[in-house]
Coordinates of C-alpha atoms and ligand atoms in Angstrom, one line a residue:
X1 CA 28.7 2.7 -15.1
X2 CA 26.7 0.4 -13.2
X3 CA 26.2 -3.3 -14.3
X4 CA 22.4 -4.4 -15.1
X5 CA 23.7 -8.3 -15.3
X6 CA 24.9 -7.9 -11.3
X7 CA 23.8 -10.8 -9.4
X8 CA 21.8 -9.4 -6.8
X9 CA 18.4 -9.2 -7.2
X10 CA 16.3 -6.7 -8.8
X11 CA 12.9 -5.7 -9.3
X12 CA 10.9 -6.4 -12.3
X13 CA 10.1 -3.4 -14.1
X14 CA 6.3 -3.6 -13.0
X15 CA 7.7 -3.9 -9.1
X16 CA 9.6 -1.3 -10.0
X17 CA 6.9 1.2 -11.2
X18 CA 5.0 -0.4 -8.4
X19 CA 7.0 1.2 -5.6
X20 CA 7.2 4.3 -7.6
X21 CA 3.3 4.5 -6.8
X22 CA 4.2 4.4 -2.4
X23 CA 0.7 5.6 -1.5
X24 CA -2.3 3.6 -1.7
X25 CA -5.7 4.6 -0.9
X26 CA -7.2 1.5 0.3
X27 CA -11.4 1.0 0.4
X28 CA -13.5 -1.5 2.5
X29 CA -17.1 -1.1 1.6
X30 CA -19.8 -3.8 1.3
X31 CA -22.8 -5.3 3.4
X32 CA -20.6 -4.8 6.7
X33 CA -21.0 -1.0 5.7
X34 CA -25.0 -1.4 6.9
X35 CA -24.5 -4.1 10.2
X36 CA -22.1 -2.0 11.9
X37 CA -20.0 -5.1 11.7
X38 CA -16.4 -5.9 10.5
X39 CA -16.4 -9.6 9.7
X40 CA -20.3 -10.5 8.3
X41 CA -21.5 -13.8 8.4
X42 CA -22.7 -14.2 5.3
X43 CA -26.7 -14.2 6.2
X44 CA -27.1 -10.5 5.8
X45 CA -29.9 -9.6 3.5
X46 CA -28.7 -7.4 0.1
X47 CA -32.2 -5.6 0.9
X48 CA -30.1 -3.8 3.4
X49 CA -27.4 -2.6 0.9
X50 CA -28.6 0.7 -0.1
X51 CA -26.2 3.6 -0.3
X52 CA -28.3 6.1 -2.0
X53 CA -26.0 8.6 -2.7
X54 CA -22.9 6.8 -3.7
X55 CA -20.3 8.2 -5.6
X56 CA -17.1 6.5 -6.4
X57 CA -16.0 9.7 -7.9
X58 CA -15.9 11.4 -4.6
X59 CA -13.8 8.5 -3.0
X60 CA -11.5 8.7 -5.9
X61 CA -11.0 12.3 -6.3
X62 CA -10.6 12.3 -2.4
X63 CA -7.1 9.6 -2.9
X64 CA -6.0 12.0 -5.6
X65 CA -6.6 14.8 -3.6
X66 CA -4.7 14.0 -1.3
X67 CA -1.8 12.6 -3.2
X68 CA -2.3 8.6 -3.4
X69 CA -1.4 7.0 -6.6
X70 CA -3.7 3.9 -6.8
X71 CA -7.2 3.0 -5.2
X72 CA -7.5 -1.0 -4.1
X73 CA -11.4 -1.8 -3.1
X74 CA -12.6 -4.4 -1.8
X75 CA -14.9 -6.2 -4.4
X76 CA -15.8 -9.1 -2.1
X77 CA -15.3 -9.2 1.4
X78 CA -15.1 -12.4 4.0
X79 CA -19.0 -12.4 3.8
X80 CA -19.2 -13.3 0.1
X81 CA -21.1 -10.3 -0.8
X82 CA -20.2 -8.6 -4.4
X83 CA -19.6 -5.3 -5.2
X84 CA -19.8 -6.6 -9.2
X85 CA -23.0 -8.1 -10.7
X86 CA -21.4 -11.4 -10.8
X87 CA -23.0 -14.4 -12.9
X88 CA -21.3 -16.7 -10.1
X89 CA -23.5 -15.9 -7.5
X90 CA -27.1 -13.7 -6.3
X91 CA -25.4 -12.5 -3.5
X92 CA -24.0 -9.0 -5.3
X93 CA -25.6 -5.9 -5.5
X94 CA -27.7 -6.9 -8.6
X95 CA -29.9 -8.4 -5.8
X96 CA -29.6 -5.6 -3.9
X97 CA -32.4 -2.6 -3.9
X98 CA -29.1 0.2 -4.7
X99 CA -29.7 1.4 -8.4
X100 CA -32.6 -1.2 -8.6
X101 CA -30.0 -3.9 -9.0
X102 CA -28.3 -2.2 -12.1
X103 CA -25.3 -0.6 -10.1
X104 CA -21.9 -1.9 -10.3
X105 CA -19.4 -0.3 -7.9
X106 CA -16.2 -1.9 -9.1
X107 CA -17.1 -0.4 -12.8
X108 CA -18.0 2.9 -11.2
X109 CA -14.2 2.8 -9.3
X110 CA -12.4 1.9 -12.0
X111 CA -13.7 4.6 -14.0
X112 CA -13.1 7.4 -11.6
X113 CA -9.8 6.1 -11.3
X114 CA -9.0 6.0 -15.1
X115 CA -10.8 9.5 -15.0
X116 CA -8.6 10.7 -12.1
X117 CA -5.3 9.4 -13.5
X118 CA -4.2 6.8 -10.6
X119 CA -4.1 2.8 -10.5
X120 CA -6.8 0.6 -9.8
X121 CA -6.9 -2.6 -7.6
X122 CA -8.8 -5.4 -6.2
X123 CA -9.3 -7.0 -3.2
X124 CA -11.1 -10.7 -3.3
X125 CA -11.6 -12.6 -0.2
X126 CA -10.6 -16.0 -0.7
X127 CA -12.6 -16.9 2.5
X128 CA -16.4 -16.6 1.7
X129 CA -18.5 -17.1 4.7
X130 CA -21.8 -17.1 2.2
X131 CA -20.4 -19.3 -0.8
X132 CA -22.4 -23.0 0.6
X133 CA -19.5 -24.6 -2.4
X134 CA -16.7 -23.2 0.0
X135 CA -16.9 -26.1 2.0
X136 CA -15.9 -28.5 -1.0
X137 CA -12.4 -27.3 -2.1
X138 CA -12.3 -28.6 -5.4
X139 CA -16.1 -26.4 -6.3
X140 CA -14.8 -23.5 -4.5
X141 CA -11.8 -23.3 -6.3
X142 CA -13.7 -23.1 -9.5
X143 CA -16.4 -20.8 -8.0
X144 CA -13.2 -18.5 -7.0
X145 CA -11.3 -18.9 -10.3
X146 CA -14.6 -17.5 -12.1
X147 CA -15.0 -14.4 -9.9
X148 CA -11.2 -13.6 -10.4
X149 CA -11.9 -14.2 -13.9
X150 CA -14.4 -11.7 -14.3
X151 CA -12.9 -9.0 -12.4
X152 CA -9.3 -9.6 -14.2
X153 CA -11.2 -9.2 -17.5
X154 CA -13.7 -6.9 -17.1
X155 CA -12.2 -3.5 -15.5
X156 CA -9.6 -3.2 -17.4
X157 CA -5.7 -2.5 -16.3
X158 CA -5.5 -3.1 -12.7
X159 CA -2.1 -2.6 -10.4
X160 CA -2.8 -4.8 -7.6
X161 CA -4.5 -7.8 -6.8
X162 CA -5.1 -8.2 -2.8
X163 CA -5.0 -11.6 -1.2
X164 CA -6.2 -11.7 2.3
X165 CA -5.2 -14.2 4.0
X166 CA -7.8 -14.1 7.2
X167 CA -10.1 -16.9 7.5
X168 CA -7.9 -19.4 4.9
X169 CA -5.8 -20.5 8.0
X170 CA -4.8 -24.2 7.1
X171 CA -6.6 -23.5 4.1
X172 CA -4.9 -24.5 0.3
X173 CA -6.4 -22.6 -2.7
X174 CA -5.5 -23.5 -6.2
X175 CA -2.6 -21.1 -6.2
X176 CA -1.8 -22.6 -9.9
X177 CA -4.8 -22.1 -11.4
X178 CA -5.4 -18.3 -9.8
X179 CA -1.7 -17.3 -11.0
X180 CA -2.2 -18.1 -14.4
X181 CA -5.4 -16.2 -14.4
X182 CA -3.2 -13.2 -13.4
X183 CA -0.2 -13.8 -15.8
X184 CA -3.2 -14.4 -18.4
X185 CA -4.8 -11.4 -18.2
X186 CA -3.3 -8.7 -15.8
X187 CA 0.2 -9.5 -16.5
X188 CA 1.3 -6.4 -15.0
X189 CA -0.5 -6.3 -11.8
X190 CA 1.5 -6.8 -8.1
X191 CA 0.0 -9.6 -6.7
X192 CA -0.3 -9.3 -2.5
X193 CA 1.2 -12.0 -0.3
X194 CA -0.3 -15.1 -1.4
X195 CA 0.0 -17.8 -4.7
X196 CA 3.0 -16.3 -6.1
X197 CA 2.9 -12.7 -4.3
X198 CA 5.1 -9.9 -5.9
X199 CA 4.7 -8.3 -3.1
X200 CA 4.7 -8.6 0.8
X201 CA 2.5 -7.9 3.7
X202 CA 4.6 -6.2 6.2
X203 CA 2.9 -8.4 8.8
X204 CA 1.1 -5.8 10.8
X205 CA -2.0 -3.9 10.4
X206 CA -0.5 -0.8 11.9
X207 CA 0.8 0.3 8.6
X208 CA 4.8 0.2 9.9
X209 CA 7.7 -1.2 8.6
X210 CA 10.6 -2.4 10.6
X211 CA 14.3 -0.5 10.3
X212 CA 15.4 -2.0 7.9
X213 CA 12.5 -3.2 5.6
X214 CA 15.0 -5.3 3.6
X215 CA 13.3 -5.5 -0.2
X216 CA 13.9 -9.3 -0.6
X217 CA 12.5 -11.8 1.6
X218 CA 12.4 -15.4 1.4
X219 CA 8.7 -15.6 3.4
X220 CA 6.2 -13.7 5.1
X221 CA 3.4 -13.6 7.6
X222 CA 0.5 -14.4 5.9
X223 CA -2.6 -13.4 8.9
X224 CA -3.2 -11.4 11.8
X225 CA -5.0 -14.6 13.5
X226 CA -2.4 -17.4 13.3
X227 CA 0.6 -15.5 15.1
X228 CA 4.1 -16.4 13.8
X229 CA 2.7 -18.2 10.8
X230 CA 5.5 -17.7 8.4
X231 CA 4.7 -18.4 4.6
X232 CA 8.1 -19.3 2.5
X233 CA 8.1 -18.0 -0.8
X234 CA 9.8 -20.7 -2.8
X235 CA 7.7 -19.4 -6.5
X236 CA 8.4 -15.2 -5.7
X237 CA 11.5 -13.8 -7.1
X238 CA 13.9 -12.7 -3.9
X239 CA 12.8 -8.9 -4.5
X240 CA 9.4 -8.5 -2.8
X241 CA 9.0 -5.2 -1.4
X242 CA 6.8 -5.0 0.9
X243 CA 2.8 -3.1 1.4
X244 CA 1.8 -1.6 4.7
X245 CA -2.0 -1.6 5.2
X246 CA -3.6 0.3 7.9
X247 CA -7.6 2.0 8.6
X248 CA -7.5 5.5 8.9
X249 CA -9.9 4.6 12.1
X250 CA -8.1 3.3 14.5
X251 CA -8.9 -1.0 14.1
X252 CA -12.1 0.0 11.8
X253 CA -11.8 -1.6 7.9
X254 CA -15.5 -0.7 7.4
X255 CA -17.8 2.3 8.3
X256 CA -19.6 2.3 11.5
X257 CA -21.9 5.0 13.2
X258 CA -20.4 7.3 15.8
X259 CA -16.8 6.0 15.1
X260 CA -15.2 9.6 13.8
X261 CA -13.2 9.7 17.4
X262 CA -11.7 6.9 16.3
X263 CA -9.6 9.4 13.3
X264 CA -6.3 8.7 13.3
X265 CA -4.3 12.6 14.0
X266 CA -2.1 14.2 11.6
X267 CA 0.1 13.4 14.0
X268 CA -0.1 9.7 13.7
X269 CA -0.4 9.6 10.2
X270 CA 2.5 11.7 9.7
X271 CA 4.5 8.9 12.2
X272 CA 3.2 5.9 10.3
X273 CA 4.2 7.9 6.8
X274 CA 7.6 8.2 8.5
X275 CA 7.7 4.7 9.4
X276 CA 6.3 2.8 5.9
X277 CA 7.5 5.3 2.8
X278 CA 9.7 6.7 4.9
X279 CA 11.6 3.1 5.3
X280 CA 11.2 2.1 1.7
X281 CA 7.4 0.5 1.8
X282 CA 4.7 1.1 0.4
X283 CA 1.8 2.7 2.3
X284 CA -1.7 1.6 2.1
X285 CA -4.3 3.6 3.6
X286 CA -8.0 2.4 4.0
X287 CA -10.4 5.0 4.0
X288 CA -13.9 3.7 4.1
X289 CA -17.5 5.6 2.6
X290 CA -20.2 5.2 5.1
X291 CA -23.6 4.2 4.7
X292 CA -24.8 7.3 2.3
X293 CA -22.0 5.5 0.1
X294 CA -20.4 8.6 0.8
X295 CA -16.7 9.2 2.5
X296 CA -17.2 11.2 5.5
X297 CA -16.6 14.9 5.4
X298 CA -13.8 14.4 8.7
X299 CA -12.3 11.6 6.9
X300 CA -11.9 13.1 3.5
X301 CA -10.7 16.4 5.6
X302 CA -8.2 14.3 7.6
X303 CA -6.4 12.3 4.7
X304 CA -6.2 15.5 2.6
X305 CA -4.8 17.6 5.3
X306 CA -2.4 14.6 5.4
X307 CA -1.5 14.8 1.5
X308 CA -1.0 18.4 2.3
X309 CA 1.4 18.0 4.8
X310 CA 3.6 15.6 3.1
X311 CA 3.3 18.0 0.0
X312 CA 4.8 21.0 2.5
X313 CA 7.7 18.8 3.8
X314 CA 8.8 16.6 0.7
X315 CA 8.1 18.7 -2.8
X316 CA 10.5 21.5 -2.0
X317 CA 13.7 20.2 -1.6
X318 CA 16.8 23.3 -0.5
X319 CA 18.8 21.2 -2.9
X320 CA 19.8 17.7 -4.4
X321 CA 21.7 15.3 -6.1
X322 CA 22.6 12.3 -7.6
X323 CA 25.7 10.2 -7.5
X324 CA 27.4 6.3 -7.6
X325 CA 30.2 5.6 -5.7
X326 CA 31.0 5.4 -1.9
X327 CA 30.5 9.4 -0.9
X328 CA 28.3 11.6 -2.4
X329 CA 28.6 15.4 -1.2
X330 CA 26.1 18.2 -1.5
X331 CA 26.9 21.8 -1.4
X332 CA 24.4 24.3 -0.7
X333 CA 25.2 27.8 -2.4
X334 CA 25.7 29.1 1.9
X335 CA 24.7 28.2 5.4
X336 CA 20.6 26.7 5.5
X337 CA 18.7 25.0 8.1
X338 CA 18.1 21.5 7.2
X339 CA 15.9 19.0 9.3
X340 CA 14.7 16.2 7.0
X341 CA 17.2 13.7 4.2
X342 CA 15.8 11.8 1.5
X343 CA 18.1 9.2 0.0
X344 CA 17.2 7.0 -2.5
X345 CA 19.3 4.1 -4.5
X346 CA 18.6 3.2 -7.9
X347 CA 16.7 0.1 -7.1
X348 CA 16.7 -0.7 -10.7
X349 CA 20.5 -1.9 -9.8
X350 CA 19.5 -3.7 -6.8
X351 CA 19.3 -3.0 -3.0
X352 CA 23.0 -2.8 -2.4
X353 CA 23.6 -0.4 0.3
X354 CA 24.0 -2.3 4.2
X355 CA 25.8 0.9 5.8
X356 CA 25.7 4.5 5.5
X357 CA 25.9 7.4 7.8
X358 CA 25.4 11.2 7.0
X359 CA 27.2 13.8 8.3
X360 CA 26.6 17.9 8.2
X361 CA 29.4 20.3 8.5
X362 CA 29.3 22.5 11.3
X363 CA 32.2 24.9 11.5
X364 CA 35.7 23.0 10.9
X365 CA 34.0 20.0 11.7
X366 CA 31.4 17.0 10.4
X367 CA 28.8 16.2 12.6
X368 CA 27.6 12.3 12.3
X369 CA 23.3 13.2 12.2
X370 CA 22.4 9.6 10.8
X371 CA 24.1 6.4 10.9
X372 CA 21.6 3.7 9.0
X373 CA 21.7 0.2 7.3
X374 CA 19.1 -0.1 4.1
X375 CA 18.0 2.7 2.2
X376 CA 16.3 0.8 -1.0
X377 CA 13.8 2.9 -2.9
X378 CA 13.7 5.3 0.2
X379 CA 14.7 6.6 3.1
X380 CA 13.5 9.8 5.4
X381 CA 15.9 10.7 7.8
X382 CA 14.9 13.6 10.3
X383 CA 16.8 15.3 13.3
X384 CA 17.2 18.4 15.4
X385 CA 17.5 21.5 12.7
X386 CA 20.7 22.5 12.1
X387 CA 22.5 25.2 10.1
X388 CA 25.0 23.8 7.6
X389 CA 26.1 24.7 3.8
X390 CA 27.7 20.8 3.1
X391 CA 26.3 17.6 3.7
X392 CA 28.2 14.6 2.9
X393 CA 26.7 10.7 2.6
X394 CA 29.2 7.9 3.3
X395 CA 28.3 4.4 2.5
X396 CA 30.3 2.4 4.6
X397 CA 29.8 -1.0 3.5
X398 CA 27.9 -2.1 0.2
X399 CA 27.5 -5.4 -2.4
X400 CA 28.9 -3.7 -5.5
X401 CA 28.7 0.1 -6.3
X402 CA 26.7 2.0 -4.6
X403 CA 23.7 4.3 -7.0
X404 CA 22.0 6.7 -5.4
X405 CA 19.0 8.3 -7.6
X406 CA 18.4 11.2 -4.8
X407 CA 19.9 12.8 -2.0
X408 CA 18.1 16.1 -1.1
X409 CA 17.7 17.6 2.0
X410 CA 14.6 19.5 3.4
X411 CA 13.7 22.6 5.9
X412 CA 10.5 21.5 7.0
X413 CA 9.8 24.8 9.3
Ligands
LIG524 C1 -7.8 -8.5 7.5 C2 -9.3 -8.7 7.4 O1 -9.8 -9.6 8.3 C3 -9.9 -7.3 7.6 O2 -11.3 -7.3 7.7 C4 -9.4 -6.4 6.6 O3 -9.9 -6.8 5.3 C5 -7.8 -6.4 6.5 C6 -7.3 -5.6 5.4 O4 -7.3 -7.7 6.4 O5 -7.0 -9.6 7.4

């Protein structure tokens, strides 16, 4: 049996559960939603913020729809605007004429989501282009601290907090002070890539992961505008899987008019799947409600068709496995056409696969299909079909004993 007390590392049980979860429906909505704008300055007015007919139901039921297991929203943005009636500031819908200031769209999210069965999480700009304290670190940092406060206590379990780091360039927050706010009250929630992150920005907005997407780390990129800015992570554990974010409109966080050209295709969301869950990451997917407070019919129709298709390739494997030890073989009761391999190791026990390949048999003789380094939590493999009845995994070079949870192999046709 495997050893828990290994010394490689592991992920914490909440990590763990965490990358269980691999698709995120991300959510940018706020004043930028009514300026056809990405990055608002903080002047807008909240008398433009007016999405008559929102319903945070109909954005949640949409990610469950279409298979994503946690919701993040964006409760405050880079131009300070609050999605929360916050008593730090007037600048949150309560000054807003939506719901005659009595609205609160982080209470309605989380309650679809408990409703709807998936996790809830946050997203709080620490750059706040409205805040006039922001320019005195020691005020902002209180100011921040607050806001977190609120939204840590008040929405009840969340799974994520989101740290952006766009805009905080050369900027220090008081990491300290925001950690134990999150240890404090949301024990069990992943933090994102700043303070103490327990988990990692991939470092693109693209939503792909590198071959191999190694689950430790010792830093990460922190923002898309200071290229190469490496962040160490001397306080994070060495497991810190990492989160791929990316808009379901091409470049587009927020909502604008006449954008729906700018869908990603099944196509490319089915390569971006491939290249995030299907290389052990986590996927994050923003899709954004327009102006109505309403996510757009081609959207919603887009992301499900999406959950669809990964349903029709992945839930119905022709057969699987588990095994430990350096070759794990699976049998098929006669010949099949196979064109997709999951693997995945007991992460639980560490990441300690560094070389595998996979062979099929074909008449008398094995036919390599895959040669790869990290499998992790999981790996898609896909090639040419092929008609085989065995199919063998070989690791071929491991730290300790290899534990593979799943091995199952797929006719996607
Ligand atoms: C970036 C931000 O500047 C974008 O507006 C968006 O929020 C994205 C997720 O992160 O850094």
């Amino acid at each position: 049996m495997a050893n828990l007390s290994s010394s490689l590392s592991v992920p914490t049980e909440q990590q763990r559960r965490w990358q269980d979860l691999e698709l995120g429906m991300f959510c940018h909505f706020g004043m930028n939603t009514f300026c056809d704008q990405e990055w608002g300055d903080g002047n807008d007015s909240p008398s433009l913020f007016n999405p008559a007919q929102l319903d945070a139901r109909q954005w949640v039921r949409t990610a469950k729809a279409a298979g994503f297991r946690y919701f993040v929203l964006t409760a405050k943005h880079h131009d300070g605007f609050c999605l929360w009636p916050t008593a730090t500031t007037d600048y949150s819908v309560a000054s807003s004429p939506w719901r005659e200031g009595k609205g609160d769209i982080v209470r309605d999210c989380a309650d679809a989501c408990l409703e709807e069965g998936i996790g809830f999480g946050l997203y709080l700009s620490p750059w706040d282009r409205h805040e006039p304290c922001y320019s005195d670190p020691d005020a902002y940092d209180l100011f921040y601290a607050s806001q977190l406060e609120e939204l840590l206590t008040g929405y009840g379990p969340l799974v994520e907090i989101w740290f952006d780091g766009a805009g905080s360039e050369g900027r220090e927050y008081d990491w300290k002070r925001i950690m134990n706010l999150i240890k404090q009250h949301q024990p069990d929630a992943m933090v994102f890539n700043m303070g103490a992150p327990t988990i990692r920005w991939v470092g693109n907005e693209d939503g792909l992961a590198p071959y191999p997407c190694w689950n430790t780390a010792e830093s990460a990129r922190v923002s898309m505008f200071s290229e190469g800015d490496l962040k160490w992570l001397p306080e994070t554990p060495r497991w810190v899987p990492a989160e791929c974010d990316v808009p379901i409109r091409k470049d587009r966080w927020f909502w604008h008019p006449e954008e729906e050209h700018l869908l990603l295709s099944l196509e490319q969301l089915m390569d971006i799947y491939y290249r995030s869950v299907g290389h052990g990451a986590t996927l994050l997917l923003n899709v954004t409600p327009d102006n109505r407070g309403l996510m757009p019919e081609a959207d919603v129709n887009r992301v499900i068709s999406f959950g669809n298709e990964v349903r029709r390739r992945f839930d119905h494997p022709l057969a699987e496995l588990f095994g430990e030890g350096e070759v794990i073989e699976l049998v098929l009761p006669r010949k099949l056409i196979i064109d997709h391999i999951i693997t995945m190791e007991d992460i639980a026990y560490g990441e300690r696969v560094r070389d595998y390949k996979i062979e099929v048999q074909a008449g008398n003789e094995w036919i390599e299909m895959i040669r790869g380094s990290a499998i992790g939590h999981k790996k898609i493999d896909v090639f040419q079909p092929i008609s085989t009845d065995r199919i063998r995994l070989t690791v071929l070079e491991s730290v300790e004993r290899p534990i593979i949870k799943r091995f199952a192999v797929f006719n996607s046709h």
